[in-house]
């Protein structure tokens, strides 16, 4: 993975497009169109709320992926933010410093509203910000093909992100690099639910009287057998307990002392800051391996720079570590550090 410190990235999200596409990916083709009226009229309905929760978009995974190309200089998301479905994402988007562009629907479904506004803003930014090197388009419509081609003609490297099965092949062909949203680190691919197995057919009605008679006999014999069994168990129980206790006392070994690796793993304080730092490291390593062109080991400095781009607030010193290498060593169950080389190398353990 090459670290391009001079790369400057602009991100444009057609948010309605990605939300609807992922909903259809999780629940089946045209599922959003079928549920659209129920979603708009009563999003708090338990069934609808559950279906929406199952198709939540991981905004952080998209932004982390875009940050792996360079410094994010602008990020915009286009949608009708008064819609209850989109409104649930507002705090998540604002937390990642994403500008929310409001699109008031002029028609019933505001067809092509986001497409036109996003394309106009992107082309304007190409001329207004000549230092932009990368453009990330998060959408799947073929309407964005002219935009991708124009950005490439203006000398920008264009990356597309879309949901598998809902992205036009022409858009994937028009960009320099295309990645499926399903394959981003931290995104769980939807699983196809297997149909329930058919229940065995009930026995014929003619067999019911015989079965009922057998059940009565069994119920009548059960109390007597249970009493005899209880009496025998009561006699043997004290002897069994004494023998088992003595055997356990002889065979019980002393507890083994924790190994150094276990001590290293358990020495990390369980605070929200430490947990967030561990999750950030895992995401950065996942992206690093994905973009490393087959390299098994990654430069630790590259991973640190990527983590800083993904979360500018990251710093290992307030967490209690003198260096980034010490931070990596404390996460030895997650990351494997190689200090034999002149430059420290790191990789995900048990990839």
mmCIF file of C-alpha atoms in Angstrom, residues 18-147:
data_model
loop_
_atom_site.group_PDB
_atom_site.id
_atom_site.type_symbol
_atom_site.label_atom_id
_atom_site.label_comp_id
_atom_site.label_asym_id
_atom_site.label_seq_id
_atom_site.Cartn_x
_atom_site.Cartn_y
_atom_site.Cartn_z
ATOM 1 C CA UNK A 18 -27.338 3.979 -1.261
ATOM 2 C CA UNK A 19 -30.047 3.573 1.420
ATOM 3 C CA UNK A 20 -32.623 2.214 -1.042
ATOM 4 C CA UNK A 21 -30.091 -0.035 -2.787
ATOM 5 C CA UNK A 22 -28.898 -1.571 0.488
ATOM 6 C CA UNK A 23 -32.487 -2.060 1.678
ATOM 7 C CA UNK A 24 -33.207 -3.999 -1.518
ATOM 8 C CA UNK A 25 -29.960 -5.950 -1.116
ATOM 9 C CA UNK A 26 -30.947 -7.052 2.404
ATOM 10 C CA UNK A 27 -34.663 -7.688 1.914
ATOM 11 C CA UNK A 28 -34.891 -8.612 -1.766
ATOM 12 C CA UNK A 29 -35.402 -6.949 -5.109
ATOM 13 C CA UNK A 30 -37.765 -3.917 -5.102
ATOM 14 C CA UNK A 31 -38.389 -4.357 -1.349
ATOM 15 C CA UNK A 32 -38.109 -0.605 -0.714
ATOM 16 C CA UNK A 33 -40.684 0.206 -3.402
ATOM 17 C CA UNK A 34 -43.111 -2.216 -1.781
ATOM 18 C CA UNK A 35 -42.516 -0.791 1.719
ATOM 19 C CA UNK A 36 -42.159 2.878 0.692
ATOM 20 C CA UNK A 37 -45.659 3.949 1.729
ATOM 21 C CA UNK A 38 -45.470 2.152 5.088
ATOM 22 C CA UNK A 39 -42.015 3.632 5.743
ATOM 23 C CA UNK A 40 -43.153 7.196 4.997
ATOM 24 C CA UNK A 41 -46.445 6.957 6.867
ATOM 25 C CA UNK A 42 -45.469 4.912 9.912
ATOM 26 C CA UNK A 43 -41.707 4.350 10.305
ATOM 27 C CA UNK A 44 -42.203 3.451 13.996
ATOM 28 C CA UNK A 45 -44.253 0.380 13.134
ATOM 29 C CA UNK A 46 -42.406 -2.543 14.834
ATOM 30 C CA UNK A 47 -42.141 -4.589 11.641
ATOM 31 C CA UNK A 48 -40.927 -1.647 9.544
ATOM 32 C CA UNK A 49 -38.544 -0.491 12.283
ATOM 33 C CA UNK A 50 -36.991 -3.956 12.405
ATOM 34 C CA UNK A 51 -36.580 -4.106 8.625
ATOM 35 C CA UNK A 52 -34.937 -0.662 8.618
ATOM 36 C CA UNK A 53 -32.612 -1.688 11.455
ATOM 37 C CA UNK A 54 -31.497 -4.733 9.470
ATOM 38 C CA UNK A 55 -30.540 -2.488 6.529
ATOM 39 C CA UNK A 56 -28.655 0.287 8.341
ATOM 40 C CA UNK A 57 -25.887 1.939 6.317
ATOM 41 C CA UNK A 58 -22.371 1.959 7.831
ATOM 42 C CA UNK A 59 -21.418 5.561 7.056
ATOM 43 C CA UNK A 60 -18.151 5.230 8.971
ATOM 44 C CA UNK A 61 -16.958 2.387 6.739
ATOM 45 C CA UNK A 62 -17.525 4.502 3.618
ATOM 46 C CA UNK A 63 -15.683 7.524 5.021
ATOM 47 C CA UNK A 64 -12.810 5.358 6.312
ATOM 48 C CA UNK A 65 -12.420 3.838 2.853
ATOM 49 C CA UNK A 66 -12.369 7.272 1.213
ATOM 50 C CA UNK A 67 -9.786 8.471 3.748
ATOM 51 C CA UNK A 68 -7.467 5.626 2.727
ATOM 52 C CA UNK A 69 -6.803 7.485 -0.560
ATOM 53 C CA UNK A 70 -5.677 10.742 1.069
ATOM 54 C CA UNK A 71 -6.822 13.776 3.035
ATOM 55 C CA UNK A 72 -10.562 14.425 2.915
ATOM 56 C CA UNK A 73 -11.062 18.056 1.935
ATOM 57 C CA UNK A 74 -14.834 17.931 1.454
ATOM 58 C CA UNK A 75 -17.598 15.394 1.995
ATOM 59 C CA UNK A 76 -21.212 15.978 1.012
ATOM 60 C CA UNK A 77 -24.336 13.842 1.359
ATOM 61 C CA UNK A 78 -27.416 14.641 -0.739
ATOM 62 C CA UNK A 79 -30.913 13.651 0.446
ATOM 63 C CA UNK A 80 -34.218 14.879 1.829
ATOM 64 C CA UNK A 81 -33.190 15.031 5.486
ATOM 65 C CA UNK A 82 -36.757 15.691 6.598
ATOM 66 C CA UNK A 83 -37.547 12.077 5.694
ATOM 67 C CA UNK A 84 -37.660 9.929 8.878
ATOM 68 C CA UNK A 85 -35.421 7.274 7.290
ATOM 69 C CA UNK A 86 -32.662 9.780 6.487
ATOM 70 C CA UNK A 87 -33.143 11.796 9.672
ATOM 71 C CA UNK A 88 -31.920 8.851 11.744
ATOM 72 C CA UNK A 89 -28.486 9.224 10.110
ATOM 73 C CA UNK A 90 -28.031 12.940 10.696
ATOM 74 C CA UNK A 91 -26.102 12.697 13.958
ATOM 75 C CA UNK A 92 -23.877 9.947 12.525
ATOM 76 C CA UNK A 93 -23.104 12.024 9.435
ATOM 77 C CA UNK A 94 -22.473 15.252 11.332
ATOM 78 C CA UNK A 95 -20.101 13.393 13.662
ATOM 79 C CA UNK A 96 -17.949 12.555 10.616
ATOM 80 C CA UNK A 97 -17.955 16.213 9.449
ATOM 81 C CA UNK A 98 -20.166 15.506 6.414
ATOM 82 C CA UNK A 99 -22.067 18.436 4.889
ATOM 83 C CA UNK A 100 -25.766 17.615 4.572
ATOM 84 C CA UNK A 101 -27.262 19.051 1.377
ATOM 85 C CA UNK A 102 -31.035 19.326 1.698
ATOM 86 C CA UNK A 103 -33.091 18.331 -1.335
ATOM 87 C CA UNK A 104 -36.741 19.323 -1.014
ATOM 88 C CA UNK A 105 -38.756 16.970 -3.243
ATOM 89 C CA UNK A 106 -40.486 18.915 -5.976
ATOM 90 C CA UNK A 107 -42.356 15.828 -7.133
ATOM 91 C CA UNK A 108 -43.610 12.664 -5.496
ATOM 92 C CA UNK A 109 -40.278 10.854 -5.626
ATOM 93 C CA UNK A 110 -37.924 13.712 -6.634
ATOM 94 C CA UNK A 111 -36.526 11.726 -9.557
ATOM 95 C CA UNK A 112 -32.959 12.726 -10.523
ATOM 96 C CA UNK A 113 -32.969 15.507 -7.917
ATOM 97 C CA UNK A 114 -29.798 14.356 -6.179
ATOM 98 C CA UNK A 115 -28.147 13.303 -9.452
ATOM 99 C CA UNK A 116 -28.287 16.757 -11.014
ATOM 100 C CA UNK A 117 -27.377 18.720 -7.878
ATOM 101 C CA UNK A 118 -24.481 16.379 -7.029
ATOM 102 C CA UNK A 119 -23.095 16.518 -10.580
ATOM 103 C CA UNK A 120 -23.304 20.328 -10.756
ATOM 104 C CA UNK A 121 -21.535 20.727 -7.394
ATOM 105 C CA UNK A 122 -18.824 18.208 -8.298
ATOM 106 C CA UNK A 123 -17.957 19.874 -11.614
ATOM 107 C CA UNK A 124 -17.927 23.282 -9.942
ATOM 108 C CA UNK A 125 -15.557 21.934 -7.267
ATOM 109 C CA UNK A 126 -13.192 20.622 -9.967
ATOM 110 C CA UNK A 127 -12.626 24.175 -11.209
ATOM 111 C CA UNK A 128 -12.870 25.880 -7.821
ATOM 112 C CA UNK A 129 -10.417 23.498 -6.117
ATOM 113 C CA UNK A 130 -7.661 22.650 -8.607
ATOM 114 C CA UNK A 131 -5.666 20.785 -5.938
ATOM 115 C CA UNK A 132 -8.278 17.976 -5.725
ATOM 116 C CA UNK A 133 -6.689 14.702 -6.840
ATOM 117 C CA UNK A 134 -9.377 12.080 -6.059
ATOM 118 C CA UNK A 135 -13.157 12.036 -6.377
ATOM 119 C CA UNK A 136 -15.259 9.391 -4.601
ATOM 120 C CA UNK A 137 -18.808 8.944 -5.923
ATOM 121 C CA UNK A 138 -21.041 6.850 -3.635
ATOM 122 C CA UNK A 139 -23.963 5.876 -5.843
ATOM 123 C CA UNK A 140 -25.028 3.291 -8.376
ATOM 124 C CA UNK A 141 -26.979 5.098 -11.109
ATOM 125 C CA UNK A 142 -25.798 5.166 -14.697
ATOM 126 C CA UNK A 143 -26.713 8.883 -14.604
ATOM 127 C CA UNK A 144 -23.309 9.492 -12.991
ATOM 128 C CA UNK A 145 -21.346 8.111 -15.974
ATOM 129 C CA UNK A 146 -20.951 11.581 -17.621
ATOM 130 C CA UNK A 147 -19.801 12.999 -14.285
#
